[in-house]
Coordinates of C-alpha atoms and ligand atoms in Angstrom, one line a residue:
M1 CA 23.4 30.0 -4.5
F2 CA 21.1 28.1 -6.8
E3 CA 23.1 28.2 -10.0
S4 CA 24.9 24.9 -9.4
L5 CA 21.8 22.9 -8.8
Q6 CA 21.3 19.9 -11.2
P7 CA 17.8 18.5 -11.8
L8 CA 17.0 15.2 -10.1
P9 CA 15.8 12.2 -12.2
P10 CA 12.0 11.9 -12.3
D11 CA 10.3 9.8 -9.6
P12 CA 9.9 6.2 -11.0
I13 CA 6.1 6.2 -10.5
L14 CA 5.1 9.9 -10.5
G15 CA 7.4 10.7 -13.4
L16 CA 5.8 7.9 -15.5
N17 CA 2.3 9.4 -14.6
A18 CA 3.4 12.8 -15.9
A19 CA 4.7 11.2 -19.1
F20 CA 1.4 9.4 -19.5
K21 CA -0.6 12.6 -19.1
A22 CA 1.6 14.4 -21.7
D23 CA 1.2 11.6 -24.3
D24 CA -1.4 12.5 -27.0
N25 CA -1.8 9.0 -28.3
P26 CA -5.6 8.3 -28.2
N27 CA -4.9 4.6 -27.4
K28 CA -2.7 5.3 -24.4
V29 CA -3.2 3.2 -21.2
D30 CA -1.8 4.0 -17.8
L31 CA -0.9 0.7 -16.0
G32 CA 1.5 2.7 -13.8
I33 CA 0.4 4.6 -10.7
G34 CA -1.4 2.7 -8.0
V35 CA -4.7 4.4 -8.2
Y36 CA -8.0 2.5 -8.5
K37 CA -9.9 3.1 -11.7
D38 CA -13.5 2.0 -12.5
E39 CA -14.7 0.5 -15.8
K40 CA -14.8 3.9 -17.4
G41 CA -11.2 4.6 -16.4
N42 CA -12.2 7.2 -13.7
T43 CA -11.2 7.3 -10.1
P44 CA -14.5 8.5 -8.6
V45 CA -15.2 9.9 -5.2
M46 CA -16.9 7.0 -3.3
R47 CA -20.6 7.6 -2.7
A48 CA -20.3 7.2 1.1
V49 CA -17.5 9.8 1.0
K50 CA -19.7 12.3 -0.9
E51 CA -22.5 11.8 1.6
A52 CA -20.1 12.3 4.5
E53 CA -18.7 15.4 2.9
K54 CA -22.2 16.9 2.6
L55 CA -22.8 16.3 6.3
I56 CA -19.5 17.7 7.3
L57 CA -19.9 20.8 5.1
S58 CA -23.3 21.6 6.7
S59 CA -22.3 20.8 10.3
Q60 CA -18.7 21.9 10.7
V61 CA -18.4 24.8 13.1
T62 CA -14.7 25.5 13.2
K63 CA -11.4 25.2 11.3
A64 CA -9.3 25.6 14.4
Y65 CA -6.2 23.4 14.7
V66 CA -6.6 19.7 15.3
G67 CA -3.3 19.2 17.1
P68 CA -0.2 17.0 16.1
A69 CA -2.0 13.7 17.0
G70 CA -5.0 14.6 14.8
A71 CA -8.6 13.8 15.8
L72 CA -9.0 11.4 18.6
A73 CA -12.2 9.9 17.3
Y74 CA -10.6 9.2 13.9
N75 CA -7.6 7.6 15.6
E76 CA -9.9 5.3 17.5
A77 CA -12.0 4.5 14.4
V78 CA -8.8 3.6 12.4
A79 CA -7.5 1.4 15.2
E80 CA -10.8 -0.5 15.3
L81 CA -10.8 -0.9 11.5
I82 CA -7.3 -2.4 11.6
L83 CA -7.4 -4.4 14.8
G84 CA -11.1 -5.1 15.3
A85 CA -13.0 -4.1 18.4
T86 CA -12.0 -7.1 20.6
L87 CA -8.3 -6.9 20.0
K88 CA -8.3 -3.1 20.3
A89 CA -10.0 -3.4 23.7
G90 CA -7.7 -6.1 24.8
L91 CA -4.6 -4.0 24.0
G92 CA -6.0 -1.2 26.1
G93 CA -3.4 1.5 26.9
R94 CA -0.5 -0.4 25.3
R95 CA -1.8 0.8 21.9
I96 CA -1.7 4.4 20.6
T97 CA -2.9 5.6 17.2
M98 CA -2.2 9.0 15.7
Q99 CA -3.4 10.6 12.5
T100 CA -0.8 11.3 9.8
P101 CA -0.8 13.0 6.4
G102 CA -1.4 9.9 4.4
G103 CA 0.4 6.6 4.7
C104 CA 3.5 8.4 3.5
G105 CA 3.4 10.8 6.4
G106 CA 2.9 7.8 8.7
L107 CA 5.9 6.0 7.3
R108 CA 8.1 9.0 7.8
I109 CA 7.0 9.6 11.3
A110 CA 7.5 5.9 12.0
A111 CA 11.0 6.2 10.7
E112 CA 11.8 9.1 13.0
F113 CA 10.3 7.2 15.9
I114 CA 12.5 4.2 15.1
A115 CA 15.6 6.4 14.8
R116 CA 14.9 7.8 18.3
A117 CA 14.1 4.4 19.8
S118 CA 17.0 2.5 18.3
S119 CA 19.4 4.9 16.6
G120 CA 21.6 2.4 14.8
A121 CA 18.6 0.4 13.5
T122 CA 18.6 -1.1 10.1
I123 CA 15.3 -1.4 8.3
W124 CA 14.9 -4.7 6.5
V125 CA 12.7 -4.3 3.4
S126 CA 11.3 -6.9 1.0
D127 CA 13.1 -7.4 -2.3
P128 CA 11.3 -5.9 -4.1
T129 CA 9.4 -3.2 -2.2
W130 CA 7.5 -0.1 -3.0
A131 CA 9.7 2.4 -4.8
N132 CA 9.1 5.1 -2.3
H133 CA 9.9 3.1 0.9
K134 CA 13.6 3.9 0.9
P135 CA 13.4 7.6 0.0
L136 CA 10.7 8.1 2.7
I137 CA 12.2 6.1 5.5
G138 CA 15.8 6.7 4.5
S139 CA 15.5 10.4 4.8
S140 CA 15.4 10.0 8.6
G141 CA 18.9 8.6 8.5
L142 CA 18.1 4.9 9.0
K143 CA 20.0 2.3 7.1
F144 CA 18.5 -0.5 4.9
N145 CA 19.0 -4.1 4.2
S146 CA 16.7 -6.4 2.3
Y147 CA 15.3 -9.9 2.6
P148 CA 14.4 -12.0 -0.5
Y149 CA 10.6 -11.9 -1.1
Y150 CA 9.4 -12.5 -4.6
N151 CA 10.6 -15.3 -6.8
Y152 CA 10.3 -14.1 -10.4
E153 CA 10.5 -17.7 -11.8
T154 CA 7.7 -19.1 -9.7
H155 CA 5.8 -15.8 -9.4
S156 CA 5.3 -16.4 -5.7
V157 CA 6.7 -15.6 -2.3
D158 CA 10.2 -17.2 -1.8
F159 CA 9.3 -17.9 1.8
D160 CA 12.2 -20.3 2.5
S161 CA 14.8 -17.6 1.5
M162 CA 12.8 -14.9 3.3
I163 CA 12.7 -16.7 6.6
A164 CA 16.3 -17.9 6.4
T165 CA 17.4 -14.2 6.0
L166 CA 15.1 -12.9 8.7
A167 CA 16.6 -15.5 11.1
N168 CA 19.8 -13.4 11.1
V169 CA 18.1 -10.0 11.8
P170 CA 19.6 -8.7 15.1
I171 CA 17.7 -7.3 18.1
G172 CA 17.2 -3.6 17.6
D173 CA 16.6 -3.9 13.8
V174 CA 13.2 -3.6 12.2
V175 CA 11.6 -5.8 9.6
L176 CA 9.1 -3.9 7.3
L177 CA 6.3 -6.1 6.0
H178 CA 3.4 -5.3 3.7
G179 CA 0.1 -5.9 5.6
C180 CA -1.6 -7.2 2.4
C181 CA -1.7 -6.7 -1.4
H182 CA 2.1 -6.5 -1.6
N183 CA 3.3 -3.5 -3.6
P184 CA 4.7 -4.1 -6.2
S185 CA 4.2 -7.9 -6.6
G186 CA 0.7 -8.7 -5.4
A187 CA 2.1 -11.8 -3.8
D188 CA 0.9 -12.1 -0.2
L189 CA 1.9 -14.2 2.8
T190 CA -0.4 -17.0 3.9
P191 CA -1.6 -17.2 7.5
N192 CA 0.9 -20.0 8.2
Q193 CA 3.7 -17.8 6.9
W194 CA 2.6 -14.9 9.1
Q195 CA 2.7 -17.3 12.0
A196 CA 6.2 -18.4 11.2
I197 CA 7.3 -14.8 11.0
R198 CA 5.6 -14.1 14.3
D199 CA 7.4 -17.0 15.9
L200 CA 10.8 -15.9 14.5
A201 CA 10.2 -12.3 15.8
Q202 CA 9.5 -13.7 19.2
E203 CA 12.6 -15.8 19.2
K204 CA 15.0 -13.3 17.6
K205 CA 13.4 -10.2 19.2
F206 CA 13.5 -8.0 16.2
T207 CA 10.7 -5.4 15.7
I208 CA 8.1 -5.6 13.0
F209 CA 6.8 -2.6 11.1
I210 CA 3.8 -3.2 8.9
D211 CA 2.8 -0.9 6.0
L212 CA -1.0 -1.4 5.6
A213 CA -2.0 0.6 2.5
Y214 CA -4.6 -1.7 0.9
Q215 CA -6.9 -3.1 3.6
G216 CA -10.0 -4.3 1.9
M217 CA -8.6 -4.3 -1.6
G218 CA -7.6 -8.0 -1.6
D219 CA -9.9 -10.6 0.0
G220 CA -11.9 -8.4 2.4
L221 CA -11.6 -5.9 5.3
E222 CA -11.2 -8.7 7.9
E223 CA -9.3 -11.2 5.7
D224 CA -6.7 -8.7 4.7
V225 CA -5.6 -8.1 8.2
I226 CA -5.3 -11.7 9.5
G227 CA -1.5 -11.3 9.6
V228 CA -1.6 -7.9 11.2
R229 CA -3.9 -9.0 13.9
L230 CA -1.9 -12.2 14.5
L231 CA 1.2 -10.1 15.2
A232 CA -0.7 -7.4 17.2
E233 CA -2.2 -10.0 19.6
S234 CA 1.1 -11.8 20.3
L235 CA 4.1 -9.5 19.9
P236 CA 5.2 -7.2 22.7
E237 CA 5.8 -4.3 20.3
L238 CA 4.6 -3.5 16.8
I239 CA 4.5 -0.6 14.4
I240 CA 1.6 -0.3 11.9
V241 CA 1.3 2.5 9.4
S242 CA -2.1 2.6 7.6
S243 CA -3.5 4.6 4.7
C244 CA -7.1 5.5 3.7
S245 CA -6.0 6.6 0.2
K246 CA -7.0 3.4 -1.5
N247 CA -9.8 1.8 0.5
F248 CA -11.7 5.2 1.0
G249 CA -10.4 6.6 -2.3
L250 CA -9.1 9.6 -0.4
Y251 CA -5.8 9.8 -2.2
R252 CA -5.4 13.6 -2.3
E253 CA -6.8 14.2 1.2
R254 CA -3.7 12.6 2.8
T255 CA -5.4 10.5 5.4
G256 CA -3.3 7.9 7.3
A257 CA -2.2 6.9 10.7
I258 CA 0.5 5.4 12.8
T259 CA -0.4 2.8 15.4
L260 CA 2.1 1.6 18.0
I261 CA 1.8 -1.4 20.3
C262 CA 4.1 -1.1 23.2
Q263 CA 5.2 -3.4 26.0
N264 CA 3.2 -1.5 28.6
E265 CA 1.1 1.6 29.1
G266 CA 4.1 3.7 30.3
G267 CA 5.9 2.9 27.1
A268 CA 2.9 3.8 25.1
R269 CA 2.6 7.1 26.9
A270 CA 6.3 7.9 26.2
A271 CA 5.9 6.7 22.5
S272 CA 2.9 9.0 22.0
T273 CA 5.0 12.1 23.0
L274 CA 7.7 11.1 20.6
V275 CA 5.3 10.6 17.7
A276 CA 3.5 13.9 18.5
A277 CA 6.9 15.7 18.6
A278 CA 7.9 14.1 15.3
A279 CA 4.7 15.4 13.8
R280 CA 5.2 18.9 15.3
S281 CA 8.7 19.2 13.9
N282 CA 7.7 18.0 10.5
Y283 CA 4.3 19.4 9.5
S284 CA 2.9 20.5 12.9
M285 CA -0.4 18.7 12.5
P286 CA -2.2 16.6 9.9
P287 CA -5.0 17.9 7.6
D288 CA -8.5 17.3 8.9
H289 CA -10.8 16.7 6.0
G290 CA -10.1 13.1 5.0
A291 CA -9.9 12.0 8.6
A292 CA -13.3 13.7 9.4
V293 CA -14.8 11.8 6.4
V294 CA -13.4 8.4 7.6
Q295 CA -14.5 9.0 11.1
L296 CA -18.1 9.9 10.1
I297 CA -18.4 6.9 7.8
R298 CA -17.2 4.5 10.4
E299 CA -19.4 6.0 13.1
D300 CA -22.6 6.1 11.0
S301 CA -23.9 2.5 10.3
S302 CA -25.7 3.4 7.1
L303 CA -22.7 5.3 5.7
N304 CA -20.5 2.5 6.8
S305 CA -22.6 -0.2 5.0
M306 CA -22.6 2.0 1.9
W307 CA -18.8 2.2 2.1
E308 CA -18.2 -1.5 2.7
G309 CA -20.5 -2.3 -0.3
E310 CA -18.6 0.1 -2.5
L311 CA -15.3 -1.4 -1.4
Q312 CA -16.6 -4.8 -2.2
E313 CA -17.5 -3.7 -5.7
I314 CA -14.0 -2.4 -6.1
R315 CA -12.5 -5.7 -4.8
N316 CA -14.8 -7.8 -7.0
R317 CA -13.9 -5.8 -10.1
I318 CA -10.2 -6.1 -9.5
N319 CA -10.4 -9.9 -8.7
G320 CA -12.6 -10.4 -11.8
L321 CA -10.2 -8.5 -14.0
R322 CA -7.3 -10.6 -12.8
I323 CA -9.1 -13.7 -14.1
T324 CA -10.4 -12.2 -17.3
F325 CA -7.0 -10.7 -18.2
A326 CA -4.9 -13.8 -17.4
N327 CA -7.4 -15.9 -19.4
L328 CA -7.4 -13.6 -22.4
L329 CA -3.6 -13.6 -22.5
T330 CA -3.7 -17.4 -22.7
E331 CA -6.5 -17.5 -25.3
S332 CA -4.7 -14.9 -27.4
G333 CA -1.7 -17.1 -27.8
A334 CA 0.7 -16.0 -25.0
Q335 CA 3.6 -18.4 -25.0
R336 CA 4.0 -18.1 -21.3
D337 CA 2.0 -18.8 -18.2
F338 CA 0.2 -15.7 -16.8
S339 CA -2.1 -17.6 -14.4
F340 CA -0.2 -16.2 -11.4
I341 CA -2.1 -12.9 -12.1
K342 CA -5.3 -14.7 -10.9
K343 CA -3.7 -15.6 -7.6
E344 CA -2.2 -12.3 -6.6
K345 CA -3.9 -9.7 -4.5
G346 CA -4.7 -6.0 -4.7
M347 CA -4.0 -3.8 -7.7
F348 CA -0.5 -5.0 -8.7
S349 CA 1.3 -7.8 -10.4
F350 CA 4.6 -8.1 -12.2
L351 CA 4.2 -8.9 -15.9
G352 CA 7.7 -10.4 -15.7
I353 CA 8.9 -8.8 -19.0
T354 CA 12.3 -7.2 -19.8
K355 CA 13.1 -3.5 -19.5
N356 CA 13.5 -3.5 -23.3
Q357 CA 10.0 -4.9 -23.7
I358 CA 8.6 -2.4 -21.2
H359 CA 10.2 0.5 -23.1
K360 CA 8.7 -0.8 -26.3
L361 CA 5.2 -1.0 -24.7
I362 CA 5.6 2.7 -23.6
S363 CA 7.2 4.1 -26.8
E364 CA 5.5 2.1 -29.5
Y365 CA 2.1 1.3 -27.9
A366 CA 1.6 4.1 -25.3
I367 CA 1.0 1.5 -22.6
Y368 CA 2.7 2.9 -19.5
L369 CA 4.1 0.6 -16.7
V370 CA 6.8 1.1 -14.2
D371 CA 10.4 -0.2 -14.9
S372 CA 9.9 -3.3 -12.7
S373 CA 7.1 -4.5 -15.0
R374 CA 4.6 -3.8 -12.3
I375 CA 1.1 -3.2 -13.7
N376 CA -2.0 -1.8 -12.0
V377 CA -4.6 -4.4 -13.0
A378 CA -7.4 -1.9 -12.0
S379 CA -6.5 0.2 -15.1
I380 CA -7.7 -2.5 -17.4
N381 CA -11.3 -2.2 -18.8
D382 CA -13.5 -3.4 -21.6
D383 CA -12.3 -0.7 -23.9
N384 CA -8.6 -1.3 -23.5
I385 CA -8.2 -5.0 -22.5
D386 CA -7.9 -6.3 -26.1
Y387 CA -5.4 -3.6 -27.0
V388 CA -3.3 -4.2 -23.9
T389 CA -3.4 -8.0 -24.4
K390 CA -2.5 -7.8 -28.1
S391 CA 0.3 -5.3 -27.4
I392 CA 1.9 -7.4 -24.7
I393 CA 1.8 -10.5 -26.9
E394 CA 3.3 -8.6 -29.9
V395 CA 6.1 -7.2 -27.7
L396 CA 6.8 -10.7 -26.3
S397 CA 6.9 -12.3 -29.7
K398 CA 9.4 -9.7 -31.0
A399 CA 11.9 -10.4 -28.2
Ligands
LMR401 C1 1.9 3.4 -6.1 O1 2.6 2.5 -5.6 O2 1.8 3.6 -7.4 C2 1.1 4.3 -5.2 O3 1.3 4.0 -3.9 C3 1.3 5.7 -5.5 C4 2.6 6.3 -5.1 O4 2.6 7.3 -4.4 O5 3.6 5.7 -5.5

């Protein structure tokens, strides 16, 4: 039965990470996978997380099942983080939030929910979008289309083309937006652009689905969800999938959530049964640990201040690196303008170099980046910044 199986090609992001780990070049630099790294190149456990874990370890009394919807208190804490207390209260019973195994689990559950709610729905994704969106969402049987998003010439959002395409999205289709820190481009929508999309969704009656994986990694916990909240307060329906992988550093603990805003409370009650059933038939119920950590941090004001402070350090480091790196490229003689790196948000930017140049960086310099030329800015540090800059300039000059 298994003899005819052929190996699949490696995953574009995880495969690169495996190749990086296997490389014995002492100068190697991993600009690939979207994992935050500190100045020493480590991805540490946040101090607030460590403290919360100690408390959980000493006080936990059971390992009994949590149920398909996860922990109620975690769900409420996440909803408040995303929406803020006032909007959350205002939405009342129209809003449901359920814990999922990471943002990925949430995306998959959202896809199954959409397939049940609108079986012929097409999901409209940004061009480009995260490499795993289509595999994750598409495995539920939904179809895809794309809208223009990033202009590689101007290194900014091609909003006119985006809105012109979205104007033709039919009722029953779903538009997937990145809540902040667009992955892979780092180019985000302005508040005015979010408003224009909100107005169009109201007029054309398509549904919006937001992937929020980086709240707090761009401009701030509140600033990064301006668009999400704008949509949540004015649209009749909304799907939000959120992740605590990056902002709580809980990557391997698989801590995420799906939030649905429905037209009315009856709709929300029905939706909650569909989401719980989707969870039950996929993985039965989400893991507890990461969610327990997030819940405790958000409920304990001193742990929460510690966490917010750490997140600010992370954000400041990334934003500082963006400026330092872009300036160094210019000072080192780069023949093209890299100032867009300073303006973009979160961990990613496109270098905008060719596939050939990317392959040279990997094979000749052991600098690993994904095929789209996306780099994780947070992987740059004092020890490797000169080497990375010099290598990019050399590769560009050879082209
Ligand atoms: C990334 O985009 O690199 C991260 O979200 C990690 C992943 O799973 O792809």
